[in-house]
Amino acid sequence: MKEIKDLKVYDSGNQNGKVILFVHGFPLTSNMWKNQIEYFGKDYRCVSYDIRGLGNSAAGDGQFTMESFVDDLMEITSTLPLDKPILCGLSMGGYIALRTIEKFPDTFGGLILMDTRSDADGNEGKLKRSAGIKRINIEGPIPFISDFVQNCFYKESIKRLGEKYISFLEEAKKNNATGVKGSLLAMLSRTDTTESLSKIKVPVLLIGGEFDTLTPPPVMKLMADKIPNSTFEVIPDCGHLSPFERGDKVNEVMEKFLLKL
Ligand code: MLT
């Protein structure tokens, strides 16, 4: 584990291989990429990190924006340094990836977007996030995190994963109030990156869970239609957390894409 500007960065796998830079979702940690890092580590250098305020990366004052999350990602990219990494983000990680590639279109060798969207929060979404912050202030972070994470999964996945689901949830529940609220504010105030989708120059793979209710397949299909060099795949029998719920299937689809880069 390395530390870059107080961020906990995990750098493993084949150090001579192409680099995949993984950006996790909310309110999770880099550990959500376990299936992918184990699988791709033999051929690829796998870099992941805990987004500021989540996992082992300290929350500090918790005043985050999508722009500060992009600064963090770029700091990791230039400090390690990473040569044309393939950027892979899920949901909030996808928001960070989309804004990063909008600002720095020449830094990356490819883009993988999982269970995410390019549009910003509408009024309803903003109010929902505000209610989440209020709930955390009253009840502490655990009830909010438990409900949020449970809602991300396809019900059948929860049954199928059993103990694995329980440990996943336990890890998310360790996140602290300041970090979780800071991420909510960053998502609430993020810009819309839809306009720039048509300008993405690198190959893009979009992956959506069949039963994802947060960023459903039709939302991702609309994005894919706007990105020139893109492939869109729906992963069956899973919800919003496809790389964890159906790691085997996601790895297969990712591998096909990566081999063509
Ligand atoms: C995530 O999985 O990162 C979140 O669902 C993103 C969001 O709440 O918009």
XYZ file of C-alpha atoms and ligand atoms in Angstrom:
270
model
C 0.000 0.000 0.000
C 1.275 3.490 -0.866
C 0.218 6.845 0.431
C -0.199 9.768 -1.964
C -1.497 13.048 -0.513
C -3.157 11.109 2.351
C -4.848 8.731 -0.109
C -4.361 4.993 0.360
C -3.280 3.555 -2.980
C -2.999 -0.174 -3.762
C -0.607 -1.071 -6.569
C -0.441 -4.787 -7.434
C -0.350 -7.273 -10.296
C 2.052 -7.477 -13.216
C 4.193 -4.349 -13.008
C 5.217 -4.770 -16.668
C 1.642 -5.020 -17.909
C -0.758 -2.329 -19.066
C -2.279 -0.408 -16.174
C -5.908 -0.543 -15.053
C -6.810 2.260 -12.658
C -9.912 1.296 -10.647
C -12.202 3.918 -9.068
C -14.800 2.533 -6.673
C -18.424 3.453 -6.005
C -20.242 5.030 -3.074
C -20.267 4.406 -0.088
C -17.726 1.636 -0.664
C -13.963 1.078 -0.717
C -11.332 -0.117 -3.195
C -12.016 -3.632 -1.934
C -15.091 -3.827 -4.166
C -12.648 -4.552 -7.031
C -11.304 -7.738 -5.379
C -12.659 -10.070 -8.114
C -11.136 -7.949 -10.889
C -7.758 -7.374 -9.222
C -7.336 -11.096 -8.505
C -8.275 -12.012 -12.055
C -6.406 -9.344 -14.035
C -3.337 -9.108 -11.775
C -1.535 -11.871 -13.685
C -1.358 -9.785 -16.865
C -2.119 -6.208 -15.830
C -0.798 -3.742 -13.283
C -3.852 -3.069 -11.122
C -3.996 0.245 -9.269
C -6.904 1.064 -6.981
C -7.358 3.556 -4.183
C -9.765 4.531 -1.459
C -11.502 7.737 -2.535
C -10.822 10.553 -0.048
C -13.094 10.131 2.979
C -13.862 6.447 2.288
C -12.104 3.204 3.248
C -8.655 3.947 4.668
C -8.307 7.412 3.110
C -8.905 10.005 5.817
C -11.882 12.337 5.449
C -10.115 15.497 6.660
C -12.657 18.326 6.662
C -15.035 16.396 4.359
C -15.408 19.331 1.968
C -15.235 17.393 -1.301
C -16.299 18.235 -4.834
C -16.144 16.162 -7.995
C -13.306 18.517 -8.990
C -11.296 17.649 -5.872
C -11.897 13.932 -6.552
C -10.527 14.470 -10.078
C -7.488 16.278 -8.631
C -6.861 13.266 -6.375
C -7.081 10.829 -9.279
C -4.685 12.933 -11.368
C -2.290 13.230 -8.431
C -2.114 9.419 -8.227
C -1.669 9.128 -12.006
C 1.221 11.606 -12.113
C 2.920 10.568 -8.857
C 3.165 6.810 -9.521
C 3.456 7.668 -12.552
C 1.012 5.731 -14.751
C 1.445 5.598 -18.501
C -1.877 5.748 -20.372
C -3.830 3.810 -17.734
C -7.180 2.274 -18.618
C -9.585 4.089 -16.343
C -12.309 1.903 -14.833
C -14.982 3.519 -12.663
C -18.203 2.255 -11.121
C -21.096 4.615 -10.411
C -19.578 7.493 -8.366
C -16.226 6.201 -9.664
C -17.747 6.571 -13.135
C -18.706 10.192 -12.419
C -15.080 10.827 -11.419
C -13.786 8.989 -14.499
C -16.106 10.880 -16.868
C -15.160 14.281 -15.480
C -11.451 13.320 -15.511
C -11.489 12.257 -19.156
C -13.451 15.408 -20.031
C -10.674 17.529 -18.497
C -7.699 15.343 -19.484
C -8.673 13.549 -22.720
C -5.112 12.518 -23.636
C -4.018 10.953 -20.359
C -5.809 7.613 -20.626
C -5.576 4.578 -22.897
C -9.183 3.415 -22.531
C -12.266 3.814 -20.396
C -14.525 1.292 -18.665
C -17.746 2.666 -17.232
C -19.811 0.428 -14.980
C -23.295 1.137 -13.653
C -22.981 4.899 -13.964
C -24.474 7.921 -15.730
C -23.283 11.184 -17.306
C -26.182 13.412 -16.284
C -26.019 15.433 -13.064
C -28.493 15.147 -10.198
C -31.900 16.698 -10.894
C -33.920 18.390 -8.150
C -35.338 15.093 -6.898
C -31.862 13.576 -6.665
C -30.466 16.627 -4.865
C -33.280 16.495 -2.310
C -32.712 12.776 -1.776
C -29.009 13.367 -1.079
C -29.880 16.237 1.288
C -32.283 13.927 3.137
C -29.461 11.380 3.362
C -27.162 13.948 4.987
C -29.897 14.893 7.441
C -30.498 11.243 8.292
C -26.765 10.688 8.936
C -26.717 13.747 11.217
C -29.594 12.302 13.248
C -28.900 8.556 13.222
C -25.185 8.299 12.410
C -23.911 6.742 9.159
C -24.762 3.058 9.663
C -28.536 2.968 8.947
C -28.039 5.124 5.831
C -25.151 2.984 4.549
C -27.008 -0.289 5.251
C -30.105 0.792 3.346
C -28.106 2.335 0.498
C -25.920 -0.725 -0.060
C -28.810 -3.178 0.204
C -30.710 -1.168 -2.379
C -27.784 -1.446 -4.805
C -27.971 -5.244 -4.975
C -30.322 -7.455 -6.955
C -32.290 -9.382 -4.300
C -31.265 -12.763 -5.730
C -27.576 -11.747 -5.551
C -27.912 -11.115 -1.825
C -29.217 -14.675 -1.370
C -26.597 -16.170 -3.686
C -23.630 -14.280 -2.179
C -24.594 -15.044 1.453
C -21.539 -14.476 3.691
C -19.757 -12.518 0.934
C -22.607 -10.012 0.929
C -22.486 -9.718 4.725
C -18.737 -8.927 4.740
C -19.171 -6.472 1.860
C -21.846 -4.638 3.841
C -19.779 -4.743 7.053
C -16.854 -3.114 5.238
C -19.084 -0.333 3.865
C -20.514 0.258 7.343
C -17.025 1.147 8.625
C -17.102 4.348 6.544
C -17.445 7.445 8.680
C -20.097 10.180 8.640
C -17.789 12.987 7.452
C -16.518 11.010 4.463
C -19.949 9.719 3.436
C -21.558 13.165 3.691
C -18.639 14.719 1.791
C -19.163 12.230 -1.065
C -22.894 12.981 -1.103
C -22.143 16.704 -1.453
C -19.624 16.058 -4.223
C -22.164 13.989 -6.168
C -24.969 16.479 -5.545
C -22.898 19.341 -6.915
C -21.258 17.559 -9.872
C -21.517 18.842 -13.414
C -23.242 17.065 -16.298
C -20.715 15.369 -18.610
C -23.196 14.277 -21.317
C -22.073 16.966 -23.804
C -18.526 15.642 -23.832
C -19.414 11.968 -24.468
C -19.200 12.449 -28.239
C -15.672 13.857 -27.852
C -14.194 10.829 -26.056
C -11.332 9.614 -28.226
C -10.382 6.351 -26.509
C -12.218 3.005 -26.773
C -14.938 2.731 -24.136
C -16.622 -0.300 -22.601
C -19.916 0.301 -20.792
C -21.246 -2.368 -18.452
C -24.663 -2.324 -16.780
C -26.395 -4.770 -14.456
C -29.651 -6.170 -15.863
C -31.596 -5.266 -12.711
C -29.729 -2.098 -11.738
C -32.407 0.302 -10.486
C -30.015 3.238 -9.842
C -28.443 3.426 -13.289
C -30.608 1.045 -15.366
C -29.400 -0.406 -18.705
C -31.440 2.063 -20.853
C -29.579 4.977 -19.187
C -26.242 3.392 -20.035
C -27.380 2.519 -23.554
C -28.141 6.212 -24.188
C -24.609 7.077 -23.105
C -23.110 4.341 -25.281
C -25.024 5.695 -28.283
C -23.277 9.049 -27.825
C -19.716 7.677 -27.470
C -18.059 7.062 -30.867
C -15.875 3.996 -30.132
C -17.981 2.187 -27.564
C -19.305 -1.258 -26.667
C -22.222 -1.778 -24.299
C -22.802 -5.002 -22.377
C -25.609 -5.923 -19.995
C -24.631 -8.341 -17.230
C -27.484 -10.750 -16.420
C -28.809 -11.491 -12.927
C -27.312 -8.560 -11.082
C -28.040 -5.082 -9.847
C -25.930 -1.937 -9.467
C -22.726 -3.662 -8.309
C -22.045 -5.919 -11.294
C -18.272 -6.447 -10.736
C -18.992 -7.771 -7.245
C -22.338 -9.467 -7.884
C -21.251 -11.184 -11.111
C -17.465 -10.908 -11.062
C -17.046 -13.880 -13.432
C -19.203 -12.413 -16.172
C -17.789 -8.869 -15.784
C -14.219 -10.209 -16.001
C -15.070 -12.083 -19.197
C -16.509 -8.970 -20.850
C -13.636 -6.774 -19.613
C -11.029 -9.232 -20.855
C -12.490 -9.249 -24.356
C -12.328 -5.438 -24.390
C -8.845 -5.174 -22.868
C -7.314 -7.627 -25.341
C -8.339 -5.331 -28.207
C -6.622 -2.225 -26.743
C -22.614 4.638 -6.354
O -22.816 3.422 -6.450
O -21.479 5.115 -6.415
C -23.804 5.524 -6.111
O -24.978 4.824 -6.339
C -23.785 6.741 -6.958
C -24.947 7.645 -6.685
O -25.530 7.592 -5.592
O -25.285 8.442 -7.565
